[in-house]
mmCIF file with all atom_site columns, C-alpha atoms in Angstrom:
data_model
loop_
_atom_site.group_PDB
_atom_site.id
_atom_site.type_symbol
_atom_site.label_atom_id
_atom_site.label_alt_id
_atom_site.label_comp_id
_atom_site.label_asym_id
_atom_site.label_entity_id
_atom_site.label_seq_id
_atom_site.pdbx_PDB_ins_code
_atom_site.Cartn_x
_atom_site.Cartn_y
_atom_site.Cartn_z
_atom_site.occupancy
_atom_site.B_iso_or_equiv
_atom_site.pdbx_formal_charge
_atom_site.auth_seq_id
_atom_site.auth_comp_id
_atom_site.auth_asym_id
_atom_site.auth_atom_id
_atom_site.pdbx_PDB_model_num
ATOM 1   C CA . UNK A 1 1   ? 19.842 -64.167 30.236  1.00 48.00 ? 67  UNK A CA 1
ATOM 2   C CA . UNK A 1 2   ? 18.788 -60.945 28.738  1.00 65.00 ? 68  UNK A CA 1
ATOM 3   C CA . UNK A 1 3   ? 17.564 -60.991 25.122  1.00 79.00 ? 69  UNK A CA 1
ATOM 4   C CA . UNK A 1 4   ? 18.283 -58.377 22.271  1.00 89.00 ? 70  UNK A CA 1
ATOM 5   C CA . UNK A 1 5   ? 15.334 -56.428 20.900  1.00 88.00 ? 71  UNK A CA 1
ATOM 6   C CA . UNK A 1 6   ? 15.565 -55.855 17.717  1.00 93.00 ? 72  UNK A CA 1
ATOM 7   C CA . UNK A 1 7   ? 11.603 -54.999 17.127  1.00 94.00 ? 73  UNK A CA 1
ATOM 8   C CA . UNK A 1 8   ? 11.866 -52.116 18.896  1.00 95.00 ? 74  UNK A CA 1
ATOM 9   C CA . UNK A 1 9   ? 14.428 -50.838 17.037  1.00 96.00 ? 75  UNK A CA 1
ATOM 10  C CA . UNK A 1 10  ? 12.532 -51.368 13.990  1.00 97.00 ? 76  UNK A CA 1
ATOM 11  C CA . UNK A 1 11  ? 9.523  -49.434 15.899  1.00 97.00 ? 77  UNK A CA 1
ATOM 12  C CA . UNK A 1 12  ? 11.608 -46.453 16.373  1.00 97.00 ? 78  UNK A CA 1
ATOM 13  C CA . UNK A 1 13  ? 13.231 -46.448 13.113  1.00 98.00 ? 79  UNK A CA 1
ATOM 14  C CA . UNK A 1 14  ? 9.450  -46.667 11.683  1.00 98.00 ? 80  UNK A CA 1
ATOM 15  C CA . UNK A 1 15  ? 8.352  -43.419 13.720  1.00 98.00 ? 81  UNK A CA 1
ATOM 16  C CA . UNK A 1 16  ? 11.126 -41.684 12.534  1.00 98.00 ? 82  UNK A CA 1
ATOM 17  C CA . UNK A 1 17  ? 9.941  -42.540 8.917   1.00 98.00 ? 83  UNK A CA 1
ATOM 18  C CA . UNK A 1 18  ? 6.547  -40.956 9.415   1.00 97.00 ? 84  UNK A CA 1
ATOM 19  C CA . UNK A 1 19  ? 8.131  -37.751 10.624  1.00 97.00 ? 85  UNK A CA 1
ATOM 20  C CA . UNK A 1 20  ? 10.398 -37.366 7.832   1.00 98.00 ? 86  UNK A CA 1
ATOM 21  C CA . UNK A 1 21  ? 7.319  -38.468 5.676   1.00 97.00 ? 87  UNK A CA 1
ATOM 22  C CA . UNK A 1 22  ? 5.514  -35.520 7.143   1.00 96.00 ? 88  UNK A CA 1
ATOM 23  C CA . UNK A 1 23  ? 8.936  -33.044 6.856   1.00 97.00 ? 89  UNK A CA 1
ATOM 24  C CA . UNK A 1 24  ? 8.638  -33.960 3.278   1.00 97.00 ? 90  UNK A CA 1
ATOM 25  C CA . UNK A 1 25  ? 5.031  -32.912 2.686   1.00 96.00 ? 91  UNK A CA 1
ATOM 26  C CA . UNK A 1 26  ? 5.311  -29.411 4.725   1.00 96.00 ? 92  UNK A CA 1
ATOM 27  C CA . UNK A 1 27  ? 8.894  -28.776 2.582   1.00 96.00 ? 93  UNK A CA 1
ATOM 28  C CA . UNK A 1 28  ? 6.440  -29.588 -0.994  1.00 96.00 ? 94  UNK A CA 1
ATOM 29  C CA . UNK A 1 29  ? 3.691  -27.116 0.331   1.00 96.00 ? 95  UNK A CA 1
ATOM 30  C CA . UNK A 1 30  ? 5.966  -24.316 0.653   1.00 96.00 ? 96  UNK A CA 1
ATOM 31  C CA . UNK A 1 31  ? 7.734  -24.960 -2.472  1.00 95.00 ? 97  UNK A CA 1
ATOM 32  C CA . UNK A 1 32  ? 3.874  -24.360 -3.972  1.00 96.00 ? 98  UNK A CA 1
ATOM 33  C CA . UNK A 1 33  ? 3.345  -21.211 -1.938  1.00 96.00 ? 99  UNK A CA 1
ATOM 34  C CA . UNK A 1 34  ? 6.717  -20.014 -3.154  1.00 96.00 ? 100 UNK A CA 1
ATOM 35  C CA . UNK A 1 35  ? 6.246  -20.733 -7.207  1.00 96.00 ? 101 UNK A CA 1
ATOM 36  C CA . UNK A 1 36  ? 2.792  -18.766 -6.572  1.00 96.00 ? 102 UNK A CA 1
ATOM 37  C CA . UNK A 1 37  ? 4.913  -16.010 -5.426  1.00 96.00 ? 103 UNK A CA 1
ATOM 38  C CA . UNK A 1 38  ? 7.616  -16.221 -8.317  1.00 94.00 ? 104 UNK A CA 1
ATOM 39  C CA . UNK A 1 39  ? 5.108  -16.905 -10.661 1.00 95.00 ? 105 UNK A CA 1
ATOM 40  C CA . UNK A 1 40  ? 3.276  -13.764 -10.229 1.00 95.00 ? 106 UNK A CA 1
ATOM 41  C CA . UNK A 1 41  ? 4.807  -10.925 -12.499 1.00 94.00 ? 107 UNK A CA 1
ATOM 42  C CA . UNK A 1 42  ? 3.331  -8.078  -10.914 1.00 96.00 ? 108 UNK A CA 1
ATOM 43  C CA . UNK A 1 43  ? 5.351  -8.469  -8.075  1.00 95.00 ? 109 UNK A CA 1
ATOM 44  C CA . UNK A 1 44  ? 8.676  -7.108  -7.828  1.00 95.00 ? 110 UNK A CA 1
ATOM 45  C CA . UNK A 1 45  ? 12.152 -8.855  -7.525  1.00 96.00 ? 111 UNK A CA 1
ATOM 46  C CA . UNK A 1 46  ? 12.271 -7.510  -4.060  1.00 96.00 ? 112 UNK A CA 1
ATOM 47  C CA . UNK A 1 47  ? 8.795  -7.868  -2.499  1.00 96.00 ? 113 UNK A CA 1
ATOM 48  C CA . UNK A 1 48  ? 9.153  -11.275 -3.578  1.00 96.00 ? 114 UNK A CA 1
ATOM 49  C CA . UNK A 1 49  ? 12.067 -11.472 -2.186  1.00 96.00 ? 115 UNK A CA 1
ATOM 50  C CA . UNK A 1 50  ? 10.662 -10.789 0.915   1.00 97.00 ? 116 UNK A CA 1
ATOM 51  C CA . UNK A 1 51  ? 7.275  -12.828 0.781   1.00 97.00 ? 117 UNK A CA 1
ATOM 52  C CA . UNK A 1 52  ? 9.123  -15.903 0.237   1.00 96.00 ? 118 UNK A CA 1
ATOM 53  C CA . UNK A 1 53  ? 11.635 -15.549 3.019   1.00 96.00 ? 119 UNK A CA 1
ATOM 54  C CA . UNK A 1 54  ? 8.595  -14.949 5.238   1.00 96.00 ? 120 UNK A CA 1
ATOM 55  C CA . UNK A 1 55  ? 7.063  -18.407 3.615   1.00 96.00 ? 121 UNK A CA 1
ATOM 56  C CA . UNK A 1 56  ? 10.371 -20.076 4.340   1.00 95.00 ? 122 UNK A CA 1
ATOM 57  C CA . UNK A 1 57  ? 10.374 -19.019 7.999   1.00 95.00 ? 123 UNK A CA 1
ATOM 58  C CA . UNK A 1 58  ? 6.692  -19.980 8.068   1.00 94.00 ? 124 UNK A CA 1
ATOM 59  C CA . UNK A 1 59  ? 7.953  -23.429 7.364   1.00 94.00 ? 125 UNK A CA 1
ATOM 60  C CA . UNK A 1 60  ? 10.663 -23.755 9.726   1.00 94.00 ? 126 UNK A CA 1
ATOM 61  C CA . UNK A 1 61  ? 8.128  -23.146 12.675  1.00 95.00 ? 127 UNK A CA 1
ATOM 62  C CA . UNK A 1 62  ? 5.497  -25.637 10.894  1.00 94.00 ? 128 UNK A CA 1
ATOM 63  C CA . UNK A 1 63  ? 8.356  -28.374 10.809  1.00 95.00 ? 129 UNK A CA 1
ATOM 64  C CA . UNK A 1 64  ? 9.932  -28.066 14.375  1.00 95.00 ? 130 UNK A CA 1
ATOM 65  C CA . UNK A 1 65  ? 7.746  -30.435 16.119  1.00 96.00 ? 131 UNK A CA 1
ATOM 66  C CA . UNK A 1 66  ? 8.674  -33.182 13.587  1.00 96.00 ? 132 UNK A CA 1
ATOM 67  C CA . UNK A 1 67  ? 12.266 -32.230 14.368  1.00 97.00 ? 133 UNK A CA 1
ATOM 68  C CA . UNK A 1 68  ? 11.936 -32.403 17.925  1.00 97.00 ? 134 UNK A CA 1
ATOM 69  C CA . UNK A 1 69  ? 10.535 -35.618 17.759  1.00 97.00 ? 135 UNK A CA 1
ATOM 70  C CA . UNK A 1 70  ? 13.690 -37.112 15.234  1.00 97.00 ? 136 UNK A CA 1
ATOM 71  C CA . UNK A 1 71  ? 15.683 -36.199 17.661  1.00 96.00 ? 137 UNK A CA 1
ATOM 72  C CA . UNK A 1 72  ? 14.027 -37.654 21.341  1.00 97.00 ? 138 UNK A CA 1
ATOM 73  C CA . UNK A 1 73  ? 13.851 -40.662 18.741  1.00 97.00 ? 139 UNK A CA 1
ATOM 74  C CA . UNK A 1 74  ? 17.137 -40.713 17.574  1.00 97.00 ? 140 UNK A CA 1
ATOM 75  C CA . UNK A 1 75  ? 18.531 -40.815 21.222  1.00 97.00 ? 141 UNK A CA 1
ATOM 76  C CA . UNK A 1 76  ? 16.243 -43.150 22.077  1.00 96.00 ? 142 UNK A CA 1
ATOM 77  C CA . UNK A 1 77  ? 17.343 -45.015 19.127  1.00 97.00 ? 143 UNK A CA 1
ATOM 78  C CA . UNK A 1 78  ? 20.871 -45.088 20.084  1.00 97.00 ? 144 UNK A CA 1
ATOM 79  C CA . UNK A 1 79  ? 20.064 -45.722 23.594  1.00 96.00 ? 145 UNK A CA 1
ATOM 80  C CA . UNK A 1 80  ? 18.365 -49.134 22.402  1.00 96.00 ? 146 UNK A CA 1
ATOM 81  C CA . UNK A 1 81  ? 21.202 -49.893 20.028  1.00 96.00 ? 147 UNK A CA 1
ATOM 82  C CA . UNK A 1 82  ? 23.758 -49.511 23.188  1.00 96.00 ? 148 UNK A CA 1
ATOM 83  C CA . UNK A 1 83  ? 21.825 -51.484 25.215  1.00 95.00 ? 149 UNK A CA 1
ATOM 84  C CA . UNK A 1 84  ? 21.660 -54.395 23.010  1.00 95.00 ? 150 UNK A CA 1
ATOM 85  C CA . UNK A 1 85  ? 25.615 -54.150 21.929  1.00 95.00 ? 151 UNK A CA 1
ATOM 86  C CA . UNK A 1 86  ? 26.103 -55.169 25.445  1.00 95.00 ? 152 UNK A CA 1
ATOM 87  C CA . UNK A 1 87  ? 23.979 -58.150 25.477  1.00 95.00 ? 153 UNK A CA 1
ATOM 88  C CA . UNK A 1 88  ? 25.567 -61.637 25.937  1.00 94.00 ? 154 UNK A CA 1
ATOM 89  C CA . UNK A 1 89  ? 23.356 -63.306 24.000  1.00 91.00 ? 155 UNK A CA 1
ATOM 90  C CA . UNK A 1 90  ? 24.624 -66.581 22.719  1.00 92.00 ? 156 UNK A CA 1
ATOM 91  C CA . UNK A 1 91  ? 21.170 -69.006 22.963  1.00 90.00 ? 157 UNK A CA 1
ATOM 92  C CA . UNK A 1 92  ? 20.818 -69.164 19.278  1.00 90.00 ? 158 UNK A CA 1
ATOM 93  C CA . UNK A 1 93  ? 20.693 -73.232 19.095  1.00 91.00 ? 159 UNK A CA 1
ATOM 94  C CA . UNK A 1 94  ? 23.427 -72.758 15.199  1.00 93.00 ? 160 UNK A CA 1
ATOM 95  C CA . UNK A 1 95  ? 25.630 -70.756 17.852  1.00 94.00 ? 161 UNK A CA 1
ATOM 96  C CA . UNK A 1 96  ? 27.652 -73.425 18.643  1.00 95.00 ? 162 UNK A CA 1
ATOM 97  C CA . UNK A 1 97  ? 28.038 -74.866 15.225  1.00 95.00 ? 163 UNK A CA 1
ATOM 98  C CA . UNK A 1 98  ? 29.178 -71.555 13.572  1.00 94.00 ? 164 UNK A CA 1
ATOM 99  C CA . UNK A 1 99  ? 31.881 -71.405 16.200  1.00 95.00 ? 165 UNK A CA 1
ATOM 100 C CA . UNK A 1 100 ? 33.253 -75.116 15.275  1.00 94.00 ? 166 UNK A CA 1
ATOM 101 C CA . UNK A 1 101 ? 33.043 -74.067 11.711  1.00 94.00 ? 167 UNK A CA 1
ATOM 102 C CA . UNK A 1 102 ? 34.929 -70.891 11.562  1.00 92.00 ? 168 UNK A CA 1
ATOM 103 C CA . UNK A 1 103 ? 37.326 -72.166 13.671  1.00 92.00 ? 169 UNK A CA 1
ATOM 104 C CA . UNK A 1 104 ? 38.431 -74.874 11.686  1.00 92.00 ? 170 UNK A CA 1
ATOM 105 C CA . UNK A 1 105 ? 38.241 -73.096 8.250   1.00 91.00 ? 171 UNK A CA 1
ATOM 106 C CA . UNK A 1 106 ? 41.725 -72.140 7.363   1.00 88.00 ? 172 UNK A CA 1
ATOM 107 C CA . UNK A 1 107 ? 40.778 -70.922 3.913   1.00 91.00 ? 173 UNK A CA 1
ATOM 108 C CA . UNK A 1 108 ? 38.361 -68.816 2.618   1.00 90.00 ? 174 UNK A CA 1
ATOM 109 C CA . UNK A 1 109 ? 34.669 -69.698 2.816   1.00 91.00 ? 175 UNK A CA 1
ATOM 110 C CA . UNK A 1 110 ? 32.546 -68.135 -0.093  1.00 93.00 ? 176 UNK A CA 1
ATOM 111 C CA . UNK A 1 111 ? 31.135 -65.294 0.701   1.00 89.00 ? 177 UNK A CA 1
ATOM 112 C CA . UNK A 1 112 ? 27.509 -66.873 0.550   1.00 92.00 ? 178 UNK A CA 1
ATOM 113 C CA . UNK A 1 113 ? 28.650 -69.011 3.497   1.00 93.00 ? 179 UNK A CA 1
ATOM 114 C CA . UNK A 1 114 ? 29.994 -66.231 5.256   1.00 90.00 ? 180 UNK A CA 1
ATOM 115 C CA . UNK A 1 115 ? 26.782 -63.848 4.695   1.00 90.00 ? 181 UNK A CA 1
ATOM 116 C CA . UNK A 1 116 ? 24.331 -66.780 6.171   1.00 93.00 ? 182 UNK A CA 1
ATOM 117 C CA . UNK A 1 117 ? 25.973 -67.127 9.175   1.00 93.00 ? 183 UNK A CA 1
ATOM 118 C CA . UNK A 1 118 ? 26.304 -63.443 9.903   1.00 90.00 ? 184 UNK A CA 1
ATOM 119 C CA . UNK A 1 119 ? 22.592 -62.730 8.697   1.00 90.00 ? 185 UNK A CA 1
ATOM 120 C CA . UNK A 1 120 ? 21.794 -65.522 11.662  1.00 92.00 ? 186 UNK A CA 1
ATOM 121 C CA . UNK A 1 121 ? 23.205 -62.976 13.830  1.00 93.00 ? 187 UNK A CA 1
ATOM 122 C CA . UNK A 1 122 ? 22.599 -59.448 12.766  1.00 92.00 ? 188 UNK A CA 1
ATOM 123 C CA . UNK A 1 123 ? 21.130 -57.356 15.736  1.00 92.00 ? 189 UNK A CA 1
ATOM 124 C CA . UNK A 1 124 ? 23.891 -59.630 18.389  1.00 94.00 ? 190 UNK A CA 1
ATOM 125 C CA . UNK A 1 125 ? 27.130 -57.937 18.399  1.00 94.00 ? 191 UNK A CA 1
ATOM 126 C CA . UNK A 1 126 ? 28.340 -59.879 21.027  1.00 95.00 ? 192 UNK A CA 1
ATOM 127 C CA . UNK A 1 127 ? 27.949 -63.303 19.082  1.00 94.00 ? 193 UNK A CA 1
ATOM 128 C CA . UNK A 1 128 ? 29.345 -60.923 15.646  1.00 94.00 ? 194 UNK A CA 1
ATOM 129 C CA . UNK A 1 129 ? 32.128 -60.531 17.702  1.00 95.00 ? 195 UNK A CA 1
ATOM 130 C CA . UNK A 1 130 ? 32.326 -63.957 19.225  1.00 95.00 ? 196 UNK A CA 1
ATOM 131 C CA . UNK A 1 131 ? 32.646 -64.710 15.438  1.00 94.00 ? 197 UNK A CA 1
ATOM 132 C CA . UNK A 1 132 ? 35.082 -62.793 14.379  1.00 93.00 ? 198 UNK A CA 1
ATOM 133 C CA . UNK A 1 133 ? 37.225 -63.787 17.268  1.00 94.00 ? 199 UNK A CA 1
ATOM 134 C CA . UNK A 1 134 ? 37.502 -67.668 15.952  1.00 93.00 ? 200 UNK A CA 1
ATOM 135 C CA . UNK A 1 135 ? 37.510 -66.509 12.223  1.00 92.00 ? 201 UNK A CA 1
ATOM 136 C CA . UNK A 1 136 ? 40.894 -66.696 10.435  1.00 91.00 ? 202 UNK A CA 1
ATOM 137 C CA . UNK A 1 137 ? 42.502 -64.855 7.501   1.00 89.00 ? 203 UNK A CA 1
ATOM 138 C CA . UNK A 1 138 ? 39.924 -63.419 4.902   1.00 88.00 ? 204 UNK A CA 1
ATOM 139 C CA . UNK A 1 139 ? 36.874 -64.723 6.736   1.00 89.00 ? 205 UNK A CA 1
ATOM 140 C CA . UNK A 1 140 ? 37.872 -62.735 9.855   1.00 90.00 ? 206 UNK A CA 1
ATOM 141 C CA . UNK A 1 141 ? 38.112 -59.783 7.989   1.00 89.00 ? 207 UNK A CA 1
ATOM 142 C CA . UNK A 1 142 ? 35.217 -60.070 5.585   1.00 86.00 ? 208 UNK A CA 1
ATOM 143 C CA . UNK A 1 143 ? 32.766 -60.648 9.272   1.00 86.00 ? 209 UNK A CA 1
ATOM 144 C CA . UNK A 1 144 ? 34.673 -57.619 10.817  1.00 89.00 ? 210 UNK A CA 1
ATOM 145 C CA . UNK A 1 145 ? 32.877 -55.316 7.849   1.00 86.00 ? 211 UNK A CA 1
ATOM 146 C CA . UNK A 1 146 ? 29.648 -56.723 8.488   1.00 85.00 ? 212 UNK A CA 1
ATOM 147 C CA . UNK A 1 147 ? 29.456 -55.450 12.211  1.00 90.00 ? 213 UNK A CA 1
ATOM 148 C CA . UNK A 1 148 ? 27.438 -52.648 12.950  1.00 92.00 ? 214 UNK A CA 1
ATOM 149 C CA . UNK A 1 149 ? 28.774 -49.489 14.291  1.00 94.00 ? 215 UNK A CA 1
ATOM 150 C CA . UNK A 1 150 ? 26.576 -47.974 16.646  1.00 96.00 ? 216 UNK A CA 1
ATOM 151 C CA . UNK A 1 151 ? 28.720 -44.816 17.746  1.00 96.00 ? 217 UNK A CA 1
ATOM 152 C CA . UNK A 1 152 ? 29.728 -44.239 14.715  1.00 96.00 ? 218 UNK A CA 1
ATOM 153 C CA . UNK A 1 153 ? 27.150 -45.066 12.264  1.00 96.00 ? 219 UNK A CA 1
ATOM 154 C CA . UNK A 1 154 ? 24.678 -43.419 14.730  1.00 97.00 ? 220 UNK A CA 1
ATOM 155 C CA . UNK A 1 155 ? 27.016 -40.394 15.207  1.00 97.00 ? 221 UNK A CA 1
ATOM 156 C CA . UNK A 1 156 ? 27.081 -39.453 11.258  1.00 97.00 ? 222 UNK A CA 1
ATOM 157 C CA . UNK A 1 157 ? 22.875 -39.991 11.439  1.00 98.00 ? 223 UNK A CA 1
ATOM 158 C CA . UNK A 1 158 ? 22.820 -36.895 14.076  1.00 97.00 ? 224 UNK A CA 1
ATOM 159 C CA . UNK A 1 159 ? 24.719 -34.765 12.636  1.00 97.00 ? 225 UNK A CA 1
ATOM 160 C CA . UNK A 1 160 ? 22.463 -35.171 9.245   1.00 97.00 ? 226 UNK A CA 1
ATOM 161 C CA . UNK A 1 161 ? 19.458 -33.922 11.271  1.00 97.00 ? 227 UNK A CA 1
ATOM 162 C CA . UNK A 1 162 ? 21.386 -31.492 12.456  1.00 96.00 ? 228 UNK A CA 1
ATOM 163 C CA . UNK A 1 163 ? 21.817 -30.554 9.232   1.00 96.00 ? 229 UNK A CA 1
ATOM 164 C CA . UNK A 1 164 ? 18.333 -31.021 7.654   1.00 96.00 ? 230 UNK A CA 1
ATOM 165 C CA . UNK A 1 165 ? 16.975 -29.042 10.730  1.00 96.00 ? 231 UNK A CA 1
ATOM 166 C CA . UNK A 1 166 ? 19.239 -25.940 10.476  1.00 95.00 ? 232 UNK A CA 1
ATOM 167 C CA . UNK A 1 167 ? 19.157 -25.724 6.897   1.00 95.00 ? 233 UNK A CA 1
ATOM 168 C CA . UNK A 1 168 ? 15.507 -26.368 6.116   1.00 95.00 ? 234 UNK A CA 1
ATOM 169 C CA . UNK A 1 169 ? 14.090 -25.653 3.797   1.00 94.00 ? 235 UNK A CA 1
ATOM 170 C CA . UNK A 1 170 ? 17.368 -25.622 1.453   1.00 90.00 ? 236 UNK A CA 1
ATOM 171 C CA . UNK A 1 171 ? 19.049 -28.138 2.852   1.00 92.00 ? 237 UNK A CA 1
ATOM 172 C CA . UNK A 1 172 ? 16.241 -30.894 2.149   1.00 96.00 ? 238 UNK A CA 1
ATOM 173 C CA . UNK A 1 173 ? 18.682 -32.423 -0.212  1.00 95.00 ? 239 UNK A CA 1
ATOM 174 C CA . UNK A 1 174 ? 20.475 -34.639 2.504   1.00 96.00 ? 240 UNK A CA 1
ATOM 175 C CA . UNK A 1 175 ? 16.622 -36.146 3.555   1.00 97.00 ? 241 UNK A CA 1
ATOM 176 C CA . UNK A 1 176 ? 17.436 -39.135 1.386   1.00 96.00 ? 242 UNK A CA 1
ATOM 177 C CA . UNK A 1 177 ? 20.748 -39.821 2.793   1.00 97.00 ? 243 UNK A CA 1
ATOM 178 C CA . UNK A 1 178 ? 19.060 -39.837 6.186   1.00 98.00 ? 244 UNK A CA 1
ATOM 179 C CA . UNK A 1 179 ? 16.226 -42.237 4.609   1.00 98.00 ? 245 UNK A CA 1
ATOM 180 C CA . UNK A 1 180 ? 19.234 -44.850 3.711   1.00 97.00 ? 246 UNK A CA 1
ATOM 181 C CA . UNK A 1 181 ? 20.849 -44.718 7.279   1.00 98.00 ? 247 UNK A CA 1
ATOM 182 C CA . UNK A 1 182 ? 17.525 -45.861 8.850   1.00 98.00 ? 248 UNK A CA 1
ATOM 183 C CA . UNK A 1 183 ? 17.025 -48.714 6.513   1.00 97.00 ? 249 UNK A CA 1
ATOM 184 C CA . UNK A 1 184 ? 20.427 -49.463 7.053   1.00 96.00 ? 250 UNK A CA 1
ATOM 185 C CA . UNK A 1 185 ? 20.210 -49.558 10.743  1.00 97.00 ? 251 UNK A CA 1
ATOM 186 C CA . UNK A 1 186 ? 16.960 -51.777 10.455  1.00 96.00 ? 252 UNK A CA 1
ATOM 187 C CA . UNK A 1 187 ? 18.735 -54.012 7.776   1.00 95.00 ? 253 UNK A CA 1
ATOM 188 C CA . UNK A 1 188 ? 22.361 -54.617 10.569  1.00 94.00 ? 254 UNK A CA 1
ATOM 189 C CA . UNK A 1 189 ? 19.499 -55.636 13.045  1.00 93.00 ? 255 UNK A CA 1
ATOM 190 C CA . UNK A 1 190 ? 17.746 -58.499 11.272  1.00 92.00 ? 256 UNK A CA 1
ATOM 191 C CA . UNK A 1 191 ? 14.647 -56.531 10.500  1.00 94.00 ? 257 UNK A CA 1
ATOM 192 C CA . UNK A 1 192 ? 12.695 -55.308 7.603   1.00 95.00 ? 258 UNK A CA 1
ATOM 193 C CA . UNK A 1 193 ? 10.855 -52.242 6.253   1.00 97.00 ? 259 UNK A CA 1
ATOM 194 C CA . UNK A 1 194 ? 7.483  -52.873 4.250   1.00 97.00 ? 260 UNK A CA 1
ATOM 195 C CA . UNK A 1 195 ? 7.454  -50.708 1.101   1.00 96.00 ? 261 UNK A CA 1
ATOM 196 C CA . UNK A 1 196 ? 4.454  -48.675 2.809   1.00 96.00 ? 262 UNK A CA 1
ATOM 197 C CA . UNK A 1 197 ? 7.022  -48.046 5.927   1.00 97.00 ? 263 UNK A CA 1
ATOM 198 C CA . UNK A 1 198 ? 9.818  -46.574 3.711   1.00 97.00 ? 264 UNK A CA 1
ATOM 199 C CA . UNK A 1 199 ? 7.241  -44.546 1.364   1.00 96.00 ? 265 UNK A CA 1
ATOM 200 C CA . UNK A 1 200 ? 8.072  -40.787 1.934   1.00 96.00 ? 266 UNK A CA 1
ATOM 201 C CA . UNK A 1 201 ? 5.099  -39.343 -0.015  1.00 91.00 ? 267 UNK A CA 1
ATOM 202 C CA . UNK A 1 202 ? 4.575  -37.953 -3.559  1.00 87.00 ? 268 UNK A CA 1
ATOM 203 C CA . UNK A 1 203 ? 7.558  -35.066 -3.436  1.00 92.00 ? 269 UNK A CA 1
ATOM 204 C CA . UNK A 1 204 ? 10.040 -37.556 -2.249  1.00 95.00 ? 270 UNK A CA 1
ATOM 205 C CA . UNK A 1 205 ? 11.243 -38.767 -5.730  1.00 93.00 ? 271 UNK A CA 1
ATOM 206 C CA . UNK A 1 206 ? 11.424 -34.792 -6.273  1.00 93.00 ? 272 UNK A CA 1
ATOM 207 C CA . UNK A 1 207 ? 13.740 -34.768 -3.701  1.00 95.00 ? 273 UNK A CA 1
ATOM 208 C CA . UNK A 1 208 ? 15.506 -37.372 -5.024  1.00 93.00 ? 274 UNK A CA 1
ATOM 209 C CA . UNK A 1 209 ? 15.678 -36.285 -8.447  1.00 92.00 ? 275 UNK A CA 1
ATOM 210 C CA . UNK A 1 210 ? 17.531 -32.709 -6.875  1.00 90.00 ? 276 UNK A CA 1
ATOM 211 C CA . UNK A 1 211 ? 20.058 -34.193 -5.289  1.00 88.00 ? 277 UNK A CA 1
ATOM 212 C CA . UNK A 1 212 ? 21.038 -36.389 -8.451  1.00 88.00 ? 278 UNK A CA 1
ATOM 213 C CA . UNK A 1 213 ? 21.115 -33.029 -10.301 1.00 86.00 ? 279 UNK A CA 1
ATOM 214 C CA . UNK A 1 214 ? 23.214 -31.162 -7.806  1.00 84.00 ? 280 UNK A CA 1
ATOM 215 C CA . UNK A 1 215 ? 25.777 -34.101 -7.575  1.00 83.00 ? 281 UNK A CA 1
ATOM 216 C CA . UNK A 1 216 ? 26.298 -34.040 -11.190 1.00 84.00 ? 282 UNK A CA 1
ATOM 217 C CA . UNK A 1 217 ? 27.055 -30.077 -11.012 1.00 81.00 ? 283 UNK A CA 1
ATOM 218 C CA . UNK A 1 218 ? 23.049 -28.722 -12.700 1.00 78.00 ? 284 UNK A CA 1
ATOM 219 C CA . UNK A 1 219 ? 20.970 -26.575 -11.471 1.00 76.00 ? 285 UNK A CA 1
ATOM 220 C CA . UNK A 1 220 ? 17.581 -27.629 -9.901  1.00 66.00 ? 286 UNK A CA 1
#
């Protein structure tokens, strides 16, 4: 019987980290060369105008490579996720027992029941599903939520980069949302992050901080 591989998963997702750790370092030296250009008052508007559109464009080409490689990853990503969706992997030794239980519950089970038995699972859709099948009432529907997505979930993580990559540097504001849909992916497969592995560098929290700002309407 085939297994599911969940480490790699979390080996891909962890690649993809350092590359947006590095898109985040390139998009913090150009805003530096750019406030040297603003701050300068001899300069006119429009010469520095034009010196920090050609910094800009200077950091599009400087951040392609790291693009590039989110995206072979990304696809590789969701070609790993796919292939362990359609793994019949029902070996776990509490399988069985899980099975016997949510069949016969015809009321609710609290939800701290109903989150250990899924965590035993997360990463094996099949045995999610296998789950959700004997589940009744509530229970059925509170394990139907806690399934993972793939096409979806990975669909909306594409067209983020897409996003980041066409806009950059401006659009550097959805980077964090992108951050949270690769723990998240890690997190519905069983698998953790250190704190080192989701560190995005000094500027991150900068980032952050923007994004905050321009949901609630200021000006960064």
């Amino acid at each position: 019987m085939s297994k599911i591989d969940t480490n790699i998963v979390r080996e891909k997702v962890v690649t993809m980290m350092g590359d947006l750790r590095e898109v985040v370092d390139l998009y913090m030296r150009n805003e530096a060369e750019v406030a040297v250009v603003e701050g300068n008052h001899t300069f006119s508007r429009e010469y520095k105008d034009t010196q920090i559109e050609k910094l800009r464009e200077k950091a599009r080409a400087s951040v392609r490579n790291k693009f590039e490689s989110l995206r072979s990853n990304c696809e590789m990503l969701i070609e790993v996720l796919r292939a362990n969706d359609n793994i019949y992997d029902f070996s776990d030794p509490e399988f069985a027992s899980c099975i016997a239980l949510l069949s016969a519950a015809d009321k609710p089970l609290p939800i701290e029941t109903i989150l250990g038995i899924a965590g035993k699972f997360l990463g094996n859709r099949q045995a999610l599903l296998a789950l959700v099948e004997v589940a009744k009432g509530t229970n059925k529907d509170t394990f139907s939520k806690m399934i993972f997505n793939t096409e979806s979930e990975m669909e909306r993580l594409q067209e983020r980069l897409i996003e980041l990559e066409i806009n950059f540097p401006s659009g550097i504001l959805i980077l964090p949302a992108v951050k949270d849909d690769l723990i998240k992916i890690v997190k519905a497969c069983g698998e953790e992050l250190t704190d080192e592995e989701k560190e995005l560098g000094v500027g991150y929290q900068e980032i952050v901080t923007m994004q905050m700002r321009a949901a609630m309407g200021l000006n960064n």
